[in-house]
mmCIF file of C-alpha atoms and ligand atoms in Angstrom:
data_model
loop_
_atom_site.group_PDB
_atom_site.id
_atom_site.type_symbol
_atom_site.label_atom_id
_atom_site.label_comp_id
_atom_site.label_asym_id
_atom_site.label_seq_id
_atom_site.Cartn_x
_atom_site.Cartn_y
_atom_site.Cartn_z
ATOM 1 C CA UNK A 6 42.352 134.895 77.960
ATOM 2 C CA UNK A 7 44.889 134.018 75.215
ATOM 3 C CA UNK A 8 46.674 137.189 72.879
ATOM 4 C CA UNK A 9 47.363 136.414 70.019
ATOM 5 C CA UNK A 10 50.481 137.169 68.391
ATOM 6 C CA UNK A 11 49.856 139.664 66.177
ATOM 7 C CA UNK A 12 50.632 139.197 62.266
ATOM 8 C CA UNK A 13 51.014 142.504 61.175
ATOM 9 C CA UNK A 14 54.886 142.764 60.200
ATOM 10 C CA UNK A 15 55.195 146.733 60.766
ATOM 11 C CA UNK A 16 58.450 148.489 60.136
ATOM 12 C CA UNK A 17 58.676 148.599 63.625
ATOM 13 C CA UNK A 18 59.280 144.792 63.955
ATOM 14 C CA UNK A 19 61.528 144.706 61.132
ATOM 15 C CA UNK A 20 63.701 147.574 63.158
ATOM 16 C CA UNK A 21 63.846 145.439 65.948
ATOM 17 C CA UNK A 22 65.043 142.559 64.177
ATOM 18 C CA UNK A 23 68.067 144.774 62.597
ATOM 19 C CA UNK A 24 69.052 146.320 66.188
ATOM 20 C CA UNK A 25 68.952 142.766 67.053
ATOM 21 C CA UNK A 26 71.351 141.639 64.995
ATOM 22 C CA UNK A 27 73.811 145.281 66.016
ATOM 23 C CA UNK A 28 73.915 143.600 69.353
ATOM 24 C CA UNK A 29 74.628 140.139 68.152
ATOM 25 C CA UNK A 30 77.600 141.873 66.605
ATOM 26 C CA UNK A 31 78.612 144.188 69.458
ATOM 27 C CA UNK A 32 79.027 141.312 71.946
ATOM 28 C CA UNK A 33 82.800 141.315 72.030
ATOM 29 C CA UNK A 34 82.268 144.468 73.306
ATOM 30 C CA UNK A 35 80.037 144.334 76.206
ATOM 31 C CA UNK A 36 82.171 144.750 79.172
ATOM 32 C CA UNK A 37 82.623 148.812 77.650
ATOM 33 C CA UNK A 38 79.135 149.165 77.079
ATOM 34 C CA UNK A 39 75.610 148.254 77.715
ATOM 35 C CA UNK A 40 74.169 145.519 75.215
ATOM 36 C CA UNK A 41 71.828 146.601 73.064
ATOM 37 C CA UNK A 42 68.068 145.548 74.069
ATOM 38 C CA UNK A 43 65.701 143.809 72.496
ATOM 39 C CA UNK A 44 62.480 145.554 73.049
ATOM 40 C CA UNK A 45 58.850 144.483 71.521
ATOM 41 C CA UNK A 46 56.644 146.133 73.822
ATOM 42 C CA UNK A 47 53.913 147.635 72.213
ATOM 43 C CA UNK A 48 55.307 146.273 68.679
ATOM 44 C CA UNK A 49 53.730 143.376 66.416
ATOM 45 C CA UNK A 50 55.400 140.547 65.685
ATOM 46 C CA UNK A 51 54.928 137.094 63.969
ATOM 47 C CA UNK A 52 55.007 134.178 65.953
ATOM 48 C CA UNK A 53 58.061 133.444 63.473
ATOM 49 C CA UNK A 54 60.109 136.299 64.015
ATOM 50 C CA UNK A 55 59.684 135.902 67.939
ATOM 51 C CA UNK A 56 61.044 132.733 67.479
ATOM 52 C CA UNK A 57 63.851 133.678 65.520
ATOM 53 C CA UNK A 58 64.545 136.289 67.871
ATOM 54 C CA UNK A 59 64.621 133.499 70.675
ATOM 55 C CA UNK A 60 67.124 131.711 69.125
ATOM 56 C CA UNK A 61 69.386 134.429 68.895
ATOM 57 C CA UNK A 62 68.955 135.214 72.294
ATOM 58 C CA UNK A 63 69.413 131.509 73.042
ATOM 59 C CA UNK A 64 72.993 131.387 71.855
ATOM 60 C CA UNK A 65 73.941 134.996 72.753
ATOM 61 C CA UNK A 66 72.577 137.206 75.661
ATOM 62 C CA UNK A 67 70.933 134.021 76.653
ATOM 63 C CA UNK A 68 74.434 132.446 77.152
ATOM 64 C CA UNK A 69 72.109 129.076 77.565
ATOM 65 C CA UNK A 70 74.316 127.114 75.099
ATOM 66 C CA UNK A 71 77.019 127.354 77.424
ATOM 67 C CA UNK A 72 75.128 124.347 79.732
ATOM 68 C CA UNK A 73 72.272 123.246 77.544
ATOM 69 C CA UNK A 74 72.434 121.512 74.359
ATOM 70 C CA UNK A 75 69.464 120.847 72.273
ATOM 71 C CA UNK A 76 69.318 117.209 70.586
ATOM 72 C CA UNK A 77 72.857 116.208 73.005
ATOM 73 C CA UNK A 78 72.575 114.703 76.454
ATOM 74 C CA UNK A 79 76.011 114.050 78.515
ATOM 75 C CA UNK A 80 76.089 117.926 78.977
ATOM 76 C CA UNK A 81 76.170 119.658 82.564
ATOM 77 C CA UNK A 82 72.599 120.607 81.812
ATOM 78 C CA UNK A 83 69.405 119.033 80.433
ATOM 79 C CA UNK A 84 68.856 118.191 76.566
ATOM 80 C CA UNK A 85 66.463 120.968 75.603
ATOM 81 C CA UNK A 86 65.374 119.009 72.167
ATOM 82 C CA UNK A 87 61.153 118.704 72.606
ATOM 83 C CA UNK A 88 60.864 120.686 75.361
ATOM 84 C CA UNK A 89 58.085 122.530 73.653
ATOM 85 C CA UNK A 90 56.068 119.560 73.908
ATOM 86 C CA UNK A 91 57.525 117.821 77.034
ATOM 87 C CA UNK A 92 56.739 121.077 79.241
ATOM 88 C CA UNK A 93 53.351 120.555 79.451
ATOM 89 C CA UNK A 94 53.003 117.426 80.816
ATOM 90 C CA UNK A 95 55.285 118.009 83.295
ATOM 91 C CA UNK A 96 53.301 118.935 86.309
ATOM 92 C CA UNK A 97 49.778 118.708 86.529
ATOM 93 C CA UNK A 98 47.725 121.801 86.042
ATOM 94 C CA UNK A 99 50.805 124.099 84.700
ATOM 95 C CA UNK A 100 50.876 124.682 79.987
ATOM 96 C CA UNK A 101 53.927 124.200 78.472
ATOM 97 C CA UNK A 102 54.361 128.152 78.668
ATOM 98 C CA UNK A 103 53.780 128.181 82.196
ATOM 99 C CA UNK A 104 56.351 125.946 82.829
ATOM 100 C CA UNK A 105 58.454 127.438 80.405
ATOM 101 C CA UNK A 106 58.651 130.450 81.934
ATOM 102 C CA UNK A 107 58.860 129.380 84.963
ATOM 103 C CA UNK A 108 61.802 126.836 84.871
ATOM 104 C CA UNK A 109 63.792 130.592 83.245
ATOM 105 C CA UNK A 110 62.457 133.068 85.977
ATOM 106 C CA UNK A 111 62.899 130.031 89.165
ATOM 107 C CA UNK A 112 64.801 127.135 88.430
ATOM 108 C CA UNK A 113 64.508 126.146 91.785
ATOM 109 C CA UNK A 114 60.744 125.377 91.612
ATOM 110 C CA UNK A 115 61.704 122.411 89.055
ATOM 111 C CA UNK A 116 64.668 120.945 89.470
ATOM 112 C CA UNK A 117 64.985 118.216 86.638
ATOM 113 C CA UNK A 118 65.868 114.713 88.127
ATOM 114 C CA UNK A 119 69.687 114.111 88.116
ATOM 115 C CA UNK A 120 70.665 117.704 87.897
ATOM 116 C CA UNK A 121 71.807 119.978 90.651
ATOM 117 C CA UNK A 122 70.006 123.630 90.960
ATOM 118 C CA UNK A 123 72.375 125.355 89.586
ATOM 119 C CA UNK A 124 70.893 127.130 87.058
ATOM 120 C CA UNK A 125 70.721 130.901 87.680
ATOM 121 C CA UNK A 126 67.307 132.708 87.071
ATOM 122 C CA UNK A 127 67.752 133.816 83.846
ATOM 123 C CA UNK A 128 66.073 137.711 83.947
ATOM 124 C CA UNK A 129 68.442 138.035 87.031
ATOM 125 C CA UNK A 130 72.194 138.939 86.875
ATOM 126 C CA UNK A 131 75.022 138.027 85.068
ATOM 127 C CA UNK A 132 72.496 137.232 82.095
ATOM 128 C CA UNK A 133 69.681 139.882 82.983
ATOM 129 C CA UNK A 134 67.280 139.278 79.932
ATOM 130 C CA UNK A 135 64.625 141.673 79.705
ATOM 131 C CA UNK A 136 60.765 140.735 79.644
ATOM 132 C CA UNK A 137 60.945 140.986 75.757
ATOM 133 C CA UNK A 138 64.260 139.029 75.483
ATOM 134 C CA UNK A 139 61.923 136.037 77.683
ATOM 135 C CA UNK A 140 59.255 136.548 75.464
ATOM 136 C CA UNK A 141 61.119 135.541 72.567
ATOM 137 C CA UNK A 142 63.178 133.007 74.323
ATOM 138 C CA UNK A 143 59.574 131.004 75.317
ATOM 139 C CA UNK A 144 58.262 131.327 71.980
ATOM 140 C CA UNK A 145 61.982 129.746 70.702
ATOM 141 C CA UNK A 146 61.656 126.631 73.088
ATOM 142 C CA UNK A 147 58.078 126.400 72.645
ATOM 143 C CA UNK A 148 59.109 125.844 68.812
ATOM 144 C CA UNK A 149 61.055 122.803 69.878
ATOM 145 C CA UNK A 150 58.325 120.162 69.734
ATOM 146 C CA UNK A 151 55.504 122.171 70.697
ATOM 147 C CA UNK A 152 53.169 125.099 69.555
ATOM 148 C CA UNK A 153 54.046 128.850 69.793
ATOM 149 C CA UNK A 154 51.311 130.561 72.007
ATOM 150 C CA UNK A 155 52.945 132.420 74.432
ATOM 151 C CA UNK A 156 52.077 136.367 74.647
ATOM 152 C CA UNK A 157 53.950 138.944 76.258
ATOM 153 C CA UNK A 158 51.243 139.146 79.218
ATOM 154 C CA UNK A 159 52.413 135.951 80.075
ATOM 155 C CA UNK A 160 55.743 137.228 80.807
ATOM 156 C CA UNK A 161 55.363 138.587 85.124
ATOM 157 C CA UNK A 162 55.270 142.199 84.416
ATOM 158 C CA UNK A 163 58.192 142.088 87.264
ATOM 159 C CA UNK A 164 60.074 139.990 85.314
ATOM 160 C CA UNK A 165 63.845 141.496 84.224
ATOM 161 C CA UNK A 166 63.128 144.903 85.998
ATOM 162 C CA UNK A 167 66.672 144.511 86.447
ATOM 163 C CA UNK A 168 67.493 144.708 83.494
ATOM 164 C CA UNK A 169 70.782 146.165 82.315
ATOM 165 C CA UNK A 170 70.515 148.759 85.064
ATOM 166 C CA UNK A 171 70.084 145.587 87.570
ATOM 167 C CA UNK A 172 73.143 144.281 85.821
ATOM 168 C CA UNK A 173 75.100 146.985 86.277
ATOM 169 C CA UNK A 174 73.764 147.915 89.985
ATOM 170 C CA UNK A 175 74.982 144.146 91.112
ATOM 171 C CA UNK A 176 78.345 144.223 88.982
ATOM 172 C CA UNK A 177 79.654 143.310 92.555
ATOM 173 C CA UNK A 178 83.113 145.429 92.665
ATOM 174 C CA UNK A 179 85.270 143.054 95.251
ATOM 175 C CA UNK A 180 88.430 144.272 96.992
ATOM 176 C CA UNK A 181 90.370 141.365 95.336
ATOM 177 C CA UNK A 182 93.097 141.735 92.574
ATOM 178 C CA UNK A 183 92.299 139.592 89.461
ATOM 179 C CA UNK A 184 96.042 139.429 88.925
ATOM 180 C CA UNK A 185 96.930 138.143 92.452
ATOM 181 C CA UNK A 186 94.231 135.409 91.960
ATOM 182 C CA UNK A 187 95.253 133.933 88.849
ATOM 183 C CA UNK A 188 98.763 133.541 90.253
ATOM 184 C CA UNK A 189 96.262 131.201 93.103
ATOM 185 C CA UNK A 190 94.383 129.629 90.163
ATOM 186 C CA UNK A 191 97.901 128.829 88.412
ATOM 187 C CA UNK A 192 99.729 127.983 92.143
ATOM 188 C CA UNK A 193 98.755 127.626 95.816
ATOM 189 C CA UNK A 194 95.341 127.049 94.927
ATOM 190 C CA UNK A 195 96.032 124.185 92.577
ATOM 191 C CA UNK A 196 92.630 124.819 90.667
ATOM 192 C CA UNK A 197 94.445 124.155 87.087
ATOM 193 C CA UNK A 198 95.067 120.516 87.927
ATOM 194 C CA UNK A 199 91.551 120.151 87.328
ATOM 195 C CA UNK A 200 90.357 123.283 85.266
ATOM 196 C CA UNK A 201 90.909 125.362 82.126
ATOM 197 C CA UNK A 202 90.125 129.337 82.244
ATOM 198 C CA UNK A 203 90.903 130.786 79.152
ATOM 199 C CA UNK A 204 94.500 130.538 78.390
ATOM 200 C CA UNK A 205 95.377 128.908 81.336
ATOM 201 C CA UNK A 206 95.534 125.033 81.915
ATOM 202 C CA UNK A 207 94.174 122.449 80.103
ATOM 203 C CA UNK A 208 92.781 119.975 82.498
ATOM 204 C CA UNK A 209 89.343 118.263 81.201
ATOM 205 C CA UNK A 210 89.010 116.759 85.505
ATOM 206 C CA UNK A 211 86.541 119.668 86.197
ATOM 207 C CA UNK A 212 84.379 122.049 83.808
ATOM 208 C CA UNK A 213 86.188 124.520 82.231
ATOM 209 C CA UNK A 214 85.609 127.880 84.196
ATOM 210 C CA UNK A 215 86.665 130.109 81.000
ATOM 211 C CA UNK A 216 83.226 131.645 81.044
ATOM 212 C CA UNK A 217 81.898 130.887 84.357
ATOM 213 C CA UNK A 218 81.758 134.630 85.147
ATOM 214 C CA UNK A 219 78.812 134.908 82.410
ATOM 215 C CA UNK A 220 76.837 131.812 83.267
ATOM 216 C CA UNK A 221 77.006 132.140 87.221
ATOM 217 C CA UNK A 222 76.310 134.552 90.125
ATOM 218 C CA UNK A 223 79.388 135.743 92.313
ATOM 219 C CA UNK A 224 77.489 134.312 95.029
ATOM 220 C CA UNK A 225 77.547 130.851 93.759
ATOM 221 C CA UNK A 226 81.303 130.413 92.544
ATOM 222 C CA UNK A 227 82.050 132.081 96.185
ATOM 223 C CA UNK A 228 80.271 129.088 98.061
ATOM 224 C CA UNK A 229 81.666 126.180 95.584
ATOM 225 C CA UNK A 230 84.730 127.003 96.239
ATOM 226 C CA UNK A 231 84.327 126.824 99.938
ATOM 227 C CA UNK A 232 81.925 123.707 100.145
ATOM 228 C CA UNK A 233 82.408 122.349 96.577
ATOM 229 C CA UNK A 234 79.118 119.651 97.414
ATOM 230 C CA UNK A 235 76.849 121.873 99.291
ATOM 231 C CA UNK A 236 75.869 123.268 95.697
ATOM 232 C CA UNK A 237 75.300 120.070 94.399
ATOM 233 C CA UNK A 238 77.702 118.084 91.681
ATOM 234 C CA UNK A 239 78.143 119.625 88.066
ATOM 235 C CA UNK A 240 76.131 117.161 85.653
ATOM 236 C CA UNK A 241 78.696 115.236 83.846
ATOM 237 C CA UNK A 242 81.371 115.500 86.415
ATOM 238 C CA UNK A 243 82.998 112.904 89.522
ATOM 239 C CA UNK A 244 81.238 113.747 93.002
ATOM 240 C CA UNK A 245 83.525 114.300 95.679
ATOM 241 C CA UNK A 246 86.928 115.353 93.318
ATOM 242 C CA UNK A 247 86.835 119.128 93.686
ATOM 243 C CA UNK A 248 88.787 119.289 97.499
ATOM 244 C CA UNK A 249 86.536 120.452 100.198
ATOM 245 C CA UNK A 250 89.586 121.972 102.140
ATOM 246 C CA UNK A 251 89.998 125.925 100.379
ATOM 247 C CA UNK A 252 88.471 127.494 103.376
ATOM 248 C CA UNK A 253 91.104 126.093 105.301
ATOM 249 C CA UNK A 254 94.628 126.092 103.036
ATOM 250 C CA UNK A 255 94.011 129.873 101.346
ATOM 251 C CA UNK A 256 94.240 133.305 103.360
ATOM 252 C CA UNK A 257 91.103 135.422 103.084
ATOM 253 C CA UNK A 258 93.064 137.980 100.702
ATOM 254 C CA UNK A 259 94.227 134.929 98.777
ATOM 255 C CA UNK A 260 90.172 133.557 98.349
ATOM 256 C CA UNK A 261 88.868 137.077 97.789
ATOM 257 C CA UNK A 262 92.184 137.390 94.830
ATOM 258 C CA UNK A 263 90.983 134.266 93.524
ATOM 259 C CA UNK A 264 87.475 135.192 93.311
ATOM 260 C CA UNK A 265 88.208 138.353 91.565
ATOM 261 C CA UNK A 266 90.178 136.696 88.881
ATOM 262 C CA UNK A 267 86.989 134.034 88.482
ATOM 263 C CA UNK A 268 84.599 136.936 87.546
ATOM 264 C CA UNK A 269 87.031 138.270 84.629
ATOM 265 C CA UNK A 270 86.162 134.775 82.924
ATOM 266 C CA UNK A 271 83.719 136.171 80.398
HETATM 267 C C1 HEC B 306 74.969 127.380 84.499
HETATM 268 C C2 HEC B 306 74.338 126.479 83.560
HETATM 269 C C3 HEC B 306 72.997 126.853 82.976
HETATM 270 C C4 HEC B 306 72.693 127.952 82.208
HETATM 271 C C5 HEC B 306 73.574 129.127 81.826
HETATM 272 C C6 HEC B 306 71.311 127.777 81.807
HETATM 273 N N1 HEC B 306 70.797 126.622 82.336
HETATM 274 FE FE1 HEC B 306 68.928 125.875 82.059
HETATM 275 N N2 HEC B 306 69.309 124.374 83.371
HETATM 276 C C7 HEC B 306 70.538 124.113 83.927
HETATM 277 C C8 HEC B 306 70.453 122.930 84.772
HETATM 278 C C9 HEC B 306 71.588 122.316 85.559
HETATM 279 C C10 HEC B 306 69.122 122.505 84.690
HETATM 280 C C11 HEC B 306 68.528 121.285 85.409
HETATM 281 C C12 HEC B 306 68.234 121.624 86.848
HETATM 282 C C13 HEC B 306 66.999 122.440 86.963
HETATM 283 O O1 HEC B 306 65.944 121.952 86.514
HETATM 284 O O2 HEC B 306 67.061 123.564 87.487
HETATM 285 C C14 HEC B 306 68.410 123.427 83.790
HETATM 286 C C15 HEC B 306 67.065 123.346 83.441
HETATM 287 C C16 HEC B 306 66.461 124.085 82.431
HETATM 288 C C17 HEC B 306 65.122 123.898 81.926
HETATM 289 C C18 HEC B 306 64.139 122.830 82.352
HETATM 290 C C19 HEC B 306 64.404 121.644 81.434
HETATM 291 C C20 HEC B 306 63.449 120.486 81.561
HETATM 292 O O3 HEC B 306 63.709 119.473 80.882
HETATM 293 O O4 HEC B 306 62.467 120.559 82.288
HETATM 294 C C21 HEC B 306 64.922 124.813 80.929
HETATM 295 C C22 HEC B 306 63.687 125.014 80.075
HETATM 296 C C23 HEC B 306 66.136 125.586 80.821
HETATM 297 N N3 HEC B 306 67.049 125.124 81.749
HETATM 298 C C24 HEC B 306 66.342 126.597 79.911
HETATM 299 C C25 HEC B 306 67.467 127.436 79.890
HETATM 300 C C26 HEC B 306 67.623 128.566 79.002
HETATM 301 C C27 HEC B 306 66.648 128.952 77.914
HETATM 302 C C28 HEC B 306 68.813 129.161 79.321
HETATM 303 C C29 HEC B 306 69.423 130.420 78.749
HETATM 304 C C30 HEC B 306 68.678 131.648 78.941
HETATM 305 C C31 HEC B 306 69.407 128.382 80.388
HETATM 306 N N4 HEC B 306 68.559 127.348 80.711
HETATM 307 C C32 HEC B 306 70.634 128.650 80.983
HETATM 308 C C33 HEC B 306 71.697 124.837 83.753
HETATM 309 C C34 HEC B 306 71.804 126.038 83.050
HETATM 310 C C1 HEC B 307 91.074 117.693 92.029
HETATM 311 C C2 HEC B 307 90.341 118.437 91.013
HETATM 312 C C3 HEC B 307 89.831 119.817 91.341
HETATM 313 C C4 HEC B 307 90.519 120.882 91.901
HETATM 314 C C5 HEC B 307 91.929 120.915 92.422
HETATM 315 C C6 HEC B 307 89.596 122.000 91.856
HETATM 316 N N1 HEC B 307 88.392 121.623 91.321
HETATM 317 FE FE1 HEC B 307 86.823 122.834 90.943
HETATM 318 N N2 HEC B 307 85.748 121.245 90.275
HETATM 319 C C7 HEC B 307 86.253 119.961 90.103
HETATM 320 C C8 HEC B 307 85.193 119.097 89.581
HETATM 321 C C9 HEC B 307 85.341 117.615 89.246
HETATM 322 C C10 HEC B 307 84.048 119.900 89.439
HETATM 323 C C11 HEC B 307 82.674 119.458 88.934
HETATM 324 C C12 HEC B 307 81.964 118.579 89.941
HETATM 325 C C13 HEC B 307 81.381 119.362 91.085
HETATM 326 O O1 HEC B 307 80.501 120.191 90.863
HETATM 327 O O2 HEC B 307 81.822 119.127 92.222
HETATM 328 C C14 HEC B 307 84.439 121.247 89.883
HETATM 329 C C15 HEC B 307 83.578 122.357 89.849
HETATM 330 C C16 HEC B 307 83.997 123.662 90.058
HETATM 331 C C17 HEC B 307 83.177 124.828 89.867
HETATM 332 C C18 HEC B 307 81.750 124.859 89.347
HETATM 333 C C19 HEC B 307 81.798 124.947 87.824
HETATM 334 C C20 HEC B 307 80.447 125.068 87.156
HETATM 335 O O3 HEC B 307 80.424 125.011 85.932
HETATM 336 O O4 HEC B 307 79.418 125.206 87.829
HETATM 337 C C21 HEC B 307 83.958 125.917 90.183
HETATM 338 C C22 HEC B 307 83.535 127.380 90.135
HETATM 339 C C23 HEC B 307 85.232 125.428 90.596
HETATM 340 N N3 HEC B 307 85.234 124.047 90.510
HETATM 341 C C24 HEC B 307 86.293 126.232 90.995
HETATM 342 C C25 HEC B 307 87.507 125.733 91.453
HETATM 343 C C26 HEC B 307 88.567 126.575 91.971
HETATM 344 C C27 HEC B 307 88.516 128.090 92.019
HETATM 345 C C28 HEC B 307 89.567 125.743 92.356
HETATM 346 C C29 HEC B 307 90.891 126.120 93.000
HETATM 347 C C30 HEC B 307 90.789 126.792 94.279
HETATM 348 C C31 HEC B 307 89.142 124.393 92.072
HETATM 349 N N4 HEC B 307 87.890 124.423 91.531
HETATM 350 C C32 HEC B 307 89.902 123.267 92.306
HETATM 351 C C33 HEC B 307 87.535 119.544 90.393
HETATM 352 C C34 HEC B 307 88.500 120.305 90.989
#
């Protein structure tokens, strides 16, 4: 059974759109302080607003722009330009929503051909987007080439339990000293041959890792940095390059230093 979208455009909605935007503002802020939340449960909104409110998560919260581009291929993720209408012809049996949603909540289950699964599940932490925030997000890249239909029962009520409370519970707190580890980044380690985090380095060899910290899990910049190709190659980027060898050449205080300092790039 479809729901549709309601049309009403209540005060509530309108609220939601301004707290919105107070978040959108506040994001320089967010390592003192929860983000705000976008929350439409129980509101009405236009198809139009959702989408709106998509977008904004999109190139926020949603930190997406960071690897996708819509309309620009050559990035280290796929072009998201049409995906409204390309989703539902991509596997037999499954709308364009359905896909949708799932390529956010398990990238795994669809890995798009000549990319590596590296794209972190989306209601999960560091980006931890709320069922409301995925909601939106569906309705914005159902916009781009297809038609808006997706309701907020589509979204698995388990979806972003985590929420910011998840994000907050898995804020992993390692033993390492972020100081110690950019002296590894800058030295020993020779990581700024290839890569740029924030002020440091300039090299264009490897992605630049000055938000990596937003856009991946602890758990994956841990294992690329001892087995650089068991998480597959970075779209856009030489196979092979990154050395294989950390494991070996860097103490265990030194790796754990280093991996401190990587999850300050925000
Ligand atoms: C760390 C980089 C990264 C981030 C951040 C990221 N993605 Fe992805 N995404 C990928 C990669 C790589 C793929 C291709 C591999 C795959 O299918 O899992 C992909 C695949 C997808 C697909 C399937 C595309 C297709 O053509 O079938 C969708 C949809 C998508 N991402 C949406 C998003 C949205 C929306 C966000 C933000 C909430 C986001 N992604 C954040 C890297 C990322
Ligand atoms: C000789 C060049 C080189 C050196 C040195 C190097 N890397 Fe890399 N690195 C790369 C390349 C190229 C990629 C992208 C291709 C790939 O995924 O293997 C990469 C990818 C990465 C990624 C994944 C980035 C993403 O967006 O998913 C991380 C994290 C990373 N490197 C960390 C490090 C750290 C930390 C060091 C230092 C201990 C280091 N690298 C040293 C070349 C290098």
């Amino acid at each position: 059974m479809r729901v549709p979208v309601g049309v009403k455009v209540g005060a509530f909605a309108v609220a939601i759109m301004g707290s919105y935007t107070y978040f959108a503002n506040s994001i320089p802020q967010i390592e003192s302080r929860p983000p705000q939340e976008l929350s439409l449960e129980g509101g009405s909104v236009t198809p139009a607003q959702l989408v709106k409110a998509g977008e904004e998560i999109y190139t926020t919260k949603g930190t997406c722009e960071i690897c996708h581009r819509i309309g620009q291929k050559g990035t280290r993720a796929p072009d998201l330009a049409g995906i409204g209408g390309r989703a539902g012809k991509t596997k037999p049996g499954l709308s364009a929503k359905g896909y949708i949603i799932d390529s956010l909540l398990h990238p795994g289950n669809h890995v798009v051909e000549g990319y590596p699964n590296i794209m972190p599940a989306v209601d999960k932490p560091p980006i931890a987007l709320n069922r409301s925030e995925l909601w939106a997000l569906t309705a914005f890249l159902q916009s781009l080439g297809g038609t808006v239909d997706v309701a907020l029962a589509d979204i698995p009520a388990t979806a972003g339990a985590g929420g910011v409370g998840g994000a907050a519970a898995a804020a992993v707190t390692l033993p390492g000293d972020p100081k110690a580890g950019q002296a590894i980044f800058a030295g020993k380690g020779t990581c700024i041959a290839c890569h740029k985090a924030g002020a440091l380095g300039a090299s264009p060899v490897g992605p630049d890792l000055s938000q990596i910290a937003r856009i991946q899990t602890p758990e994956y910049i841990m294992k690329k940095i001892l087995d650089p190709a068991g998480s597959g190659t970075v779209a856009g980027y030489p196979k092979g390059v990154m050395p294989p060898m950390f494991g070996q050449s860097l103490t265990a205080k030194e790796y754990v230093d280093l991996v401190a300092f990587l999850l300050t790039l925000k």
